[in-house]
Amino acid sequence: LAKTTQPISMDSYEGQEVNITCSHNNIATNDYITWYQQFPSQGPRFIIQGYKTKVTNEVASLFIPADRKSSTLSLPRVSLSDTAVYYCLVGDWRNFNKFYFGSGTKLNVKP
Amino acid sequence: DARVTQTPRHKVTEMGQEVTMRCQPILGHNTVFWYRQTMMQGLELLAYFRNRAPLDDSGMPKDRFSAEMPDATLATLKIQPSEPRDSAVYFCASGRGPEDEQFFGPGTRLTVL
């Protein structure tokens, strides 16, 4: 069963690119990797999901190396409103296995 | 703007009382999830429904927790009897399918005294 590890916190400045890495050494063959964003007093919000290589959408990119033991969420040109907690989730929804959220990375974007 | 709704938003109760939390998933979504979030444990998946059938509730303490979907527009999470350690924010989320993104509700903040 995959468990995830993330840095507790990160600091950045407006306009910078931010990369948050999640380690999941025991990821299974059918596990997907999903990232969520959470603001205080709100539910998590989906950012991006991938299985391997690179996935990009309008808000972020997700890089997954060939061994899939880690993944990196990349946020281009962050703004103050990107200050939030970012969670990495690994699991296989189709086979209903146990899912694991990372403990979250608190991103603090400074002006 | 379709959203997942949860009621109540806040609940304070005394130990031993029954607590029922309700969730209305987004219309057309066939997967529903219940999560619990605490400072100590973070986000934990409690139960997972697909087409109203419970598929995984291994994360839920079975002796006191129960989750149901009486119909496609309502999911419930019940705790009986409640204990102080159940104090947490409970989130419901729904999605079109197991691999699609999940849309989270605003959560129910439960305090058990």
PDB file of C-alpha atoms in Angstrom:
ATOM      1  CA  LEU A   1       0.000   0.000   0.000  1.00  0.00           C
ATOM      2  CA  ALA A   2       1.416   3.321  -1.052  1.00  0.00           C
ATOM      3  CA  LYS A   3       2.123   5.899   1.606  1.00  0.00           C
ATOM      4  CA  THR A   4       3.152   9.400   0.733  1.00  0.00           C
ATOM      5  CA  THR A   5       5.644  11.872   2.120  1.00  0.00           C
ATOM      6  CA  GLN A   6       5.662  15.594   1.443  1.00  0.00           C
ATOM      7  CA  PRO A   7       7.578  18.574   2.843  1.00  0.00           C
ATOM      8  CA  ILE A   8       5.695  20.218   5.671  1.00  0.00           C
ATOM      9  CA  SER A   9       6.019  23.720   4.299  1.00  0.00           C
ATOM     10  CA  MET A  10       7.510  25.819   1.544  1.00  0.00           C
ATOM     11  CA  ASP A  11       7.965  29.525   1.007  1.00  0.00           C
ATOM     12  CA  SER A  12       7.919  31.315  -2.307  1.00  0.00           C
ATOM     13  CA  TYR A  13       7.496  34.771  -3.795  1.00  0.00           C
ATOM     14  CA  GLU A  14       4.931  36.021  -6.229  1.00  0.00           C
ATOM     15  CA  GLY A  15       5.772  35.271  -9.825  1.00  0.00           C
ATOM     16  CA  GLN A  16       8.056  32.346  -9.062  1.00  0.00           C
ATOM     17  CA  GLU A  17       7.584  28.763 -10.153  1.00  0.00           C
ATOM     18  CA  VAL A  18       6.986  26.389  -7.260  1.00  0.00           C
ATOM     19  CA  ASN A  19       7.717  22.680  -7.312  1.00  0.00           C
ATOM     20  CA  ILE A  20       6.333  20.434  -4.583  1.00  0.00           C
ATOM     21  CA  THR A  21       7.535  16.849  -4.493  1.00  0.00           C
ATOM     22  CA  CYS A  22       5.703  13.859  -3.068  1.00  0.00           C
ATOM     23  CA  SER A  23       7.463  10.565  -2.350  1.00  0.00           C
ATOM     24  CA  HIS A  24       5.544   7.318  -2.745  1.00  0.00           C
ATOM     25  CA  ASN A  25       8.102   4.542  -2.794  1.00  0.00           C
ATOM     26  CA  ASN A  26       5.567   1.714  -2.557  1.00  0.00           C
ATOM     27  CA  ILE A  27       3.260   2.883  -5.314  1.00  0.00           C
ATOM     28  CA  ALA A  28       1.399   0.018  -6.960  1.00  0.00           C
ATOM     29  CA  THR A  29       1.089  -0.646 -10.671  1.00  0.00           C
ATOM     30  CA  ASN A  30      -2.488   0.597 -10.927  1.00  0.00           C
ATOM     31  CA  ASP A  31      -2.167   3.572  -8.580  1.00  0.00           C
ATOM     32  CA  TYR A  32      -2.841   7.065  -9.862  1.00  0.00           C
ATOM     33  CA  ILE A  33      -1.362  10.235  -8.372  1.00  0.00           C
ATOM     34  CA  THR A  34      -3.648  13.139  -7.616  1.00  0.00           C
ATOM     35  CA  TRP A  35      -2.984  16.558  -6.148  1.00  0.00           C
ATOM     36  CA  TYR A  36      -5.447  18.699  -4.227  1.00  0.00           C
ATOM     37  CA  GLN A  37      -5.367  22.256  -2.920  1.00  0.00           C
ATOM     38  CA  GLN A  38      -7.046  23.308   0.295  1.00  0.00           C
ATOM     39  CA  PHE A  39      -7.735  26.758   1.676  1.00  0.00           C
ATOM     40  CA  PRO A  40      -8.630  27.299   5.334  1.00  0.00           C
ATOM     41  CA  SER A  41     -12.214  26.344   6.205  1.00  0.00           C
ATOM     42  CA  GLN A  42     -12.823  24.867   2.760  1.00  0.00           C
ATOM     43  CA  GLY A  43     -12.838  21.412   1.262  1.00  0.00           C
ATOM     44  CA  PRO A  44      -9.937  20.285  -0.903  1.00  0.00           C
ATOM     45  CA  ARG A  45     -10.055  21.194  -4.569  1.00  0.00           C
ATOM     46  CA  PHE A  46      -8.741  18.989  -7.366  1.00  0.00           C
ATOM     47  CA  ILE A  47      -5.694  20.316  -9.188  1.00  0.00           C
ATOM     48  CA  ILE A  48      -4.310  17.574 -11.389  1.00  0.00           C
ATOM     49  CA  GLN A  49      -4.032  13.806 -11.783  1.00  0.00           C
ATOM     50  CA  GLY A  50      -1.590  11.581 -13.616  1.00  0.00           C
ATOM     51  CA  TYR A  51      -0.206   8.090 -14.009  1.00  0.00           C
ATOM     52  CA  LYS A  52       3.182   8.564 -15.645  1.00  0.00           C
ATOM     53  CA  THR A  53       5.407  11.060 -17.482  1.00  0.00           C
ATOM     54  CA  LYS A  54       3.926  14.557 -17.604  1.00  0.00           C
ATOM     55  CA  VAL A  55       0.458  15.963 -17.359  1.00  0.00           C
ATOM     56  CA  THR A  56      -0.398  19.628 -17.829  1.00  0.00           C
ATOM     57  CA  ASN A  57      -3.604  21.573 -17.407  1.00  0.00           C
ATOM     58  CA  GLU A  58      -4.474  25.245 -17.152  1.00  0.00           C
ATOM     59  CA  VAL A  59      -3.252  25.605 -13.579  1.00  0.00           C
ATOM     60  CA  ALA A  60      -0.391  23.161 -13.042  1.00  0.00           C
ATOM     61  CA  SER A  61       1.895  20.465 -14.354  1.00  0.00           C
ATOM     62  CA  LEU A  62       2.582  17.082 -12.856  1.00  0.00           C
ATOM     63  CA  PHE A  63       5.885  15.344 -13.469  1.00  0.00           C
ATOM     64  CA  ILE A  64       6.196  11.632 -12.776  1.00  0.00           C
ATOM     65  CA  PRO A  65       9.521   9.842 -13.373  1.00  0.00           C
ATOM     66  CA  ALA A  66       9.696   6.436 -14.967  1.00  0.00           C
ATOM     67  CA  ASP A  67       9.924   4.566 -11.648  1.00  0.00           C
ATOM     68  CA  ARG A  68       6.877   6.488 -10.336  1.00  0.00           C
ATOM     69  CA  LYS A  69       8.296   6.543  -6.806  1.00  0.00           C
ATOM     70  CA  SER A  70       7.810  10.263  -6.623  1.00  0.00           C
ATOM     71  CA  SER A  71       5.877  13.030  -8.325  1.00  0.00           C
ATOM     72  CA  THR A  72       6.307  16.771  -8.570  1.00  0.00           C
ATOM     73  CA  LEU A  73       3.551  19.316  -8.731  1.00  0.00           C
ATOM     74  CA  SER A  74       4.672  22.439 -10.565  1.00  0.00           C
ATOM     75  CA  LEU A  75       2.822  25.723 -10.145  1.00  0.00           C
ATOM     76  CA  PRO A  76       3.951  28.364 -12.641  1.00  0.00           C
ATOM     77  CA  ARG A  77       4.162  32.005 -11.539  1.00  0.00           C
ATOM     78  CA  VAL A  78       2.428  31.714  -8.191  1.00  0.00           C
ATOM     79  CA  SER A  79       0.404  34.550  -6.712  1.00  0.00           C
ATOM     80  CA  LEU A  80      -0.633  35.360  -3.156  1.00  0.00           C
ATOM     81  CA  SER A  81      -3.895  33.485  -3.731  1.00  0.00           C
ATOM     82  CA  ASP A  82      -1.955  30.252  -4.194  1.00  0.00           C
ATOM     83  CA  THR A  83      -1.123  30.261  -0.484  1.00  0.00           C
ATOM     84  CA  ALA A  84      -2.742  27.018   0.647  1.00  0.00           C
ATOM     85  CA  VAL A  85      -2.052  23.446   1.680  1.00  0.00           C
ATOM     86  CA  TYR A  86      -1.315  21.035  -1.159  1.00  0.00           C
ATOM     87  CA  TYR A  87      -2.013  17.325  -0.763  1.00  0.00           C
ATOM     88  CA  CYS A  88      -0.679  14.405  -2.730  1.00  0.00           C
ATOM     89  CA  LEU A  89      -2.977  11.382  -2.969  1.00  0.00           C
ATOM     90  CA  VAL A  90      -2.000   7.966  -4.268  1.00  0.00           C
ATOM     91  CA  GLY A  91      -4.435   5.160  -4.881  1.00  0.00           C
ATOM     92  CA  ASP A  92      -6.263   2.955  -7.303  1.00  0.00           C
ATOM     93  CA  TRP A  93      -9.892   4.011  -7.491  1.00  0.00           C
ATOM     94  CA  ARG A  94     -10.812   1.292  -9.928  1.00  0.00           C
ATOM     95  CA  ASN A  95      -9.772  -1.475  -7.584  1.00  0.00           C
ATOM     96  CA  PHE A  96     -11.033   0.298  -4.511  1.00  0.00           C
ATOM     97  CA  ASN A  97      -7.793  -0.012  -2.622  1.00  0.00           C
ATOM     98  CA  LYS A  98      -6.946   2.104   0.350  1.00  0.00           C
ATOM     99  CA  PHE A  99      -6.054   5.664  -0.496  1.00  0.00           C
ATOM    100  CA  TYR A 100      -3.400   7.705   1.157  1.00  0.00           C
ATOM    101  CA  PHE A 101      -3.284  11.442   1.450  1.00  0.00           C
ATOM    102  CA  GLY A 102       0.065  12.967   2.229  1.00  0.00           C
ATOM    103  CA  SER A 103       0.235  15.154   5.305  1.00  0.00           C
ATOM    104  CA  GLY A 104       0.138  18.182   3.061  1.00  0.00           C
ATOM    105  CA  THR A 105       2.562  20.934   2.172  1.00  0.00           C
ATOM    106  CA  LYS A 106       1.761  24.422   3.399  1.00  0.00           C
ATOM    107  CA  LEU A 107       2.786  26.804   0.636  1.00  0.00           C
ATOM    108  CA  ASN A 108       3.280  30.381   1.747  1.00  0.00           C
ATOM    109  CA  VAL A 109       3.541  32.874  -1.102  1.00  0.00           C
ATOM    110  CA  LYS A 110       5.028  36.199  -0.132  1.00  0.00           C
ATOM    111  CA  PRO A 111       4.696  39.513  -1.985  1.00  0.00           C
TER     112      PRO A 111
ATOM    113  CA  ASP B   1     -22.738  26.343 -10.615  1.00  0.00           C
ATOM    114  CA  ALA B   2     -23.157  22.781  -9.334  1.00  0.00           C
ATOM    115  CA  ARG B   3     -21.814  22.130  -5.856  1.00  0.00           C
ATOM    116  CA  VAL B   4     -21.765  19.459  -3.225  1.00  0.00           C
ATOM    117  CA  THR B   5     -23.813  20.554  -0.245  1.00  0.00           C
ATOM    118  CA  GLN B   6     -23.441  19.346   3.314  1.00  0.00           C
ATOM    119  CA  THR B   7     -25.611  19.827   6.354  1.00  0.00           C
ATOM    120  CA  PRO B   8     -25.206  20.828   9.058  1.00  0.00           C
ATOM    121  CA  ARG B   9     -22.142  23.018   8.643  1.00  0.00           C
ATOM    122  CA  HIS B  10     -21.475  22.932  12.362  1.00  0.00           C
ATOM    123  CA  LYS B  11     -22.587  20.517  15.027  1.00  0.00           C
ATOM    124  CA  VAL B  12     -21.867  20.527  18.743  1.00  0.00           C
ATOM    125  CA  THR B  13     -23.099  17.568  20.708  1.00  0.00           C
ATOM    126  CA  GLU B  14     -22.444  15.676  23.871  1.00  0.00           C
ATOM    127  CA  MET B  15     -20.692  12.364  24.134  1.00  0.00           C
ATOM    128  CA  GLY B  16     -23.059   9.466  23.599  1.00  0.00           C
ATOM    129  CA  GLN B  17     -25.447  11.323  21.325  1.00  0.00           C
ATOM    130  CA  GLU B  18     -26.235  10.262  17.791  1.00  0.00           C
ATOM    131  CA  VAL B  19     -24.957  12.476  15.000  1.00  0.00           C
ATOM    132  CA  THR B  20     -26.172  12.401  11.410  1.00  0.00           C
ATOM    133  CA  MET B  21     -24.404  14.304   8.663  1.00  0.00           C
ATOM    134  CA  ARG B  22     -25.956  14.712   5.226  1.00  0.00           C
ATOM    135  CA  CYS B  23     -24.518  15.272   1.813  1.00  0.00           C
ATOM    136  CA  GLN B  24     -26.135  16.081  -1.503  1.00  0.00           C
ATOM    137  CA  PRO B  25     -23.765  15.113  -4.315  1.00  0.00           C
ATOM    138  CA  ILE B  26     -23.670  16.951  -7.610  1.00  0.00           C
ATOM    139  CA  LEU B  27     -26.454  15.766  -9.899  1.00  0.00           C
ATOM    140  CA  GLY B  28     -25.168  13.098 -12.256  1.00  0.00           C
ATOM    141  CA  HIS B  29     -22.195  12.103 -10.136  1.00  0.00           C
ATOM    142  CA  ASN B  30     -22.186   8.398  -9.354  1.00  0.00           C
ATOM    143  CA  THR B  31     -19.325   8.247  -6.866  1.00  0.00           C
ATOM    144  CA  VAL B  32     -19.504   9.651  -3.349  1.00  0.00           C
ATOM    145  CA  PHE B  33     -16.763   9.792  -0.741  1.00  0.00           C
ATOM    146  CA  TRP B  34     -16.707  10.597   2.946  1.00  0.00           C
ATOM    147  CA  TYR B  35     -13.521  11.975   4.501  1.00  0.00           C
ATOM    148  CA  ARG B  36     -12.530  13.055   7.977  1.00  0.00           C
ATOM    149  CA  GLN B  37      -9.936  15.715   8.662  1.00  0.00           C
ATOM    150  CA  THR B  38      -8.181  16.363  11.951  1.00  0.00           C
ATOM    151  CA  MET B  39      -5.010  18.181  12.841  1.00  0.00           C
ATOM    152  CA  MET B  40      -3.399  14.975  14.079  1.00  0.00           C
ATOM    153  CA  GLN B  41      -4.436  12.537  11.344  1.00  0.00           C
ATOM    154  CA  GLY B  42      -4.913  14.820   8.395  1.00  0.00           C
ATOM    155  CA  LEU B  43      -7.344  13.679   5.690  1.00  0.00           C
ATOM    156  CA  GLU B  44      -8.652  10.136   5.999  1.00  0.00           C
ATOM    157  CA  LEU B  45     -10.970   8.347   3.604  1.00  0.00           C
ATOM    158  CA  LEU B  46     -13.849   6.826   5.557  1.00  0.00           C
ATOM    159  CA  ALA B  47     -16.158   5.430   2.895  1.00  0.00           C
ATOM    160  CA  TYR B  48     -16.640   5.296  -0.835  1.00  0.00           C
ATOM    161  CA  PHE B  49     -19.838   4.681  -2.785  1.00  0.00           C
ATOM    162  CA  ARG B  50     -20.365   3.984  -6.434  1.00  0.00           C
ATOM    163  CA  ASN B  51     -23.863   3.984  -7.879  1.00  0.00           C
ATOM    164  CA  ARG B  52     -25.112   4.119  -4.281  1.00  0.00           C
ATOM    165  CA  ALA B  53     -23.380   0.858  -3.345  1.00  0.00           C
ATOM    166  CA  PRO B  54     -20.726   0.977  -0.635  1.00  0.00           C
ATOM    167  CA  LEU B  55     -17.461  -0.175  -2.167  1.00  0.00           C
ATOM    168  CA  ASP B  56     -14.954   0.574   0.520  1.00  0.00           C
ATOM    169  CA  ASP B  57     -15.640   1.578   4.081  1.00  0.00           C
ATOM    170  CA  SER B  58     -12.558  -0.002   5.585  1.00  0.00           C
ATOM    171  CA  GLY B  59     -11.444   3.353   6.916  1.00  0.00           C
ATOM    172  CA  MET B  60     -14.510   3.688   9.083  1.00  0.00           C
ATOM    173  CA  PRO B  61     -14.855   2.454  12.679  1.00  0.00           C
ATOM    174  CA  LYS B  62     -17.657  -0.043  12.130  1.00  0.00           C
ATOM    175  CA  ASP B  63     -18.873  -0.229  15.681  1.00  0.00           C
ATOM    176  CA  ARG B  64     -20.134   3.338  15.735  1.00  0.00           C
ATOM    177  CA  PHE B  65     -20.043   4.716  12.206  1.00  0.00           C
ATOM    178  CA  SER B  66     -22.384   3.922   9.358  1.00  0.00           C
ATOM    179  CA  ALA B  67     -22.669   5.369   5.869  1.00  0.00           C
ATOM    180  CA  GLU B  68     -25.589   5.015   3.491  1.00  0.00           C
ATOM    181  CA  MET B  69     -27.028   6.386   0.284  1.00  0.00           C
ATOM    182  CA  PRO B  70     -30.804   6.068   0.497  1.00  0.00           C
ATOM    183  CA  ASP B  71     -31.082   7.618  -2.944  1.00  0.00           C
ATOM    184  CA  ALA B  72     -28.883   9.220  -5.586  1.00  0.00           C
ATOM    185  CA  THR B  73     -29.352  12.693  -4.124  1.00  0.00           C
ATOM    186  CA  LEU B  74     -28.523  11.931  -0.513  1.00  0.00           C
ATOM    187  CA  ALA B  75     -25.623  10.380   1.346  1.00  0.00           C
ATOM    188  CA  THR B  76     -25.559  10.120   5.116  1.00  0.00           C
ATOM    189  CA  LEU B  77     -22.857   9.486   7.678  1.00  0.00           C
ATOM    190  CA  LYS B  78     -24.043   8.536  11.118  1.00  0.00           C
ATOM    191  CA  ILE B  79     -22.136   8.213  14.377  1.00  0.00           C
ATOM    192  CA  GLN B  80     -23.803   6.423  17.253  1.00  0.00           C
ATOM    193  CA  PRO B  81     -22.740   6.865  19.983  1.00  0.00           C
ATOM    194  CA  SER B  82     -20.446   9.816  19.402  1.00  0.00           C
ATOM    195  CA  GLU B  83     -17.204  10.255  21.329  1.00  0.00           C
ATOM    196  CA  PRO B  84     -14.916  13.253  21.843  1.00  0.00           C
ATOM    197  CA  ARG B  85     -12.302  11.680  19.565  1.00  0.00           C
ATOM    198  CA  ASP B  86     -14.812  11.938  16.698  1.00  0.00           C
ATOM    199  CA  SER B  87     -14.431  15.705  16.740  1.00  0.00           C
ATOM    200  CA  ALA B  88     -13.250  16.638  13.272  1.00  0.00           C
ATOM    201  CA  VAL B  89     -14.331  18.164   9.985  1.00  0.00           C
ATOM    202  CA  TYR B  90     -16.191  15.658   7.844  1.00  0.00           C
ATOM    203  CA  PHE B  91     -16.104  16.198   4.109  1.00  0.00           C
ATOM    204  CA  CYS B  92     -18.270  14.680   1.448  1.00  0.00           C
ATOM    205  CA  ALA B  93     -17.067  14.608  -2.146  1.00  0.00           C
ATOM    206  CA  SER B  94     -18.623  13.411  -5.384  1.00  0.00           C
ATOM    207  CA  GLY B  95     -17.391  12.628  -8.870  1.00  0.00           C
ATOM    208  CA  ARG B  96     -18.477  11.265 -12.248  1.00  0.00           C
ATOM    209  CA  GLY B  97     -16.384   8.179 -11.834  1.00  0.00           C
ATOM    210  CA  PRO B  98     -13.631   6.747  -9.713  1.00  0.00           C
ATOM    211  CA  GLU B  99     -10.837   8.204 -11.805  1.00  0.00           C
ATOM    212  CA  ASP B 100     -12.331  11.640 -12.265  1.00  0.00           C
ATOM    213  CA  GLU B 101     -11.736  14.588 -10.034  1.00  0.00           C
ATOM    214  CA  GLN B 102     -13.639  14.787  -6.816  1.00  0.00           C
ATOM    215  CA  PHE B 103     -15.669  17.844  -5.893  1.00  0.00           C
ATOM    216  CA  PHE B 104     -15.665  18.475  -2.173  1.00  0.00           C
ATOM    217  CA  GLY B 105     -18.403  19.965  -0.084  1.00  0.00           C
ATOM    218  CA  PRO B 106     -17.758  22.664   2.521  1.00  0.00           C
ATOM    219  CA  GLY B 107     -17.597  20.129   5.350  1.00  0.00           C
ATOM    220  CA  THR B 108     -19.369  19.586   8.647  1.00  0.00           C
ATOM    221  CA  ARG B 109     -17.387  20.661  11.677  1.00  0.00           C
ATOM    222  CA  LEU B 110     -18.299  18.280  14.477  1.00  0.00           C
ATOM    223  CA  THR B 111     -17.468  18.916  18.112  1.00  0.00           C
ATOM    224  CA  VAL B 112     -18.247  16.220  20.633  1.00  0.00           C
ATOM    225  CA  LEU B 113     -18.027  17.399  24.229  1.00  0.00           C
TER     226      LEU B 113
END
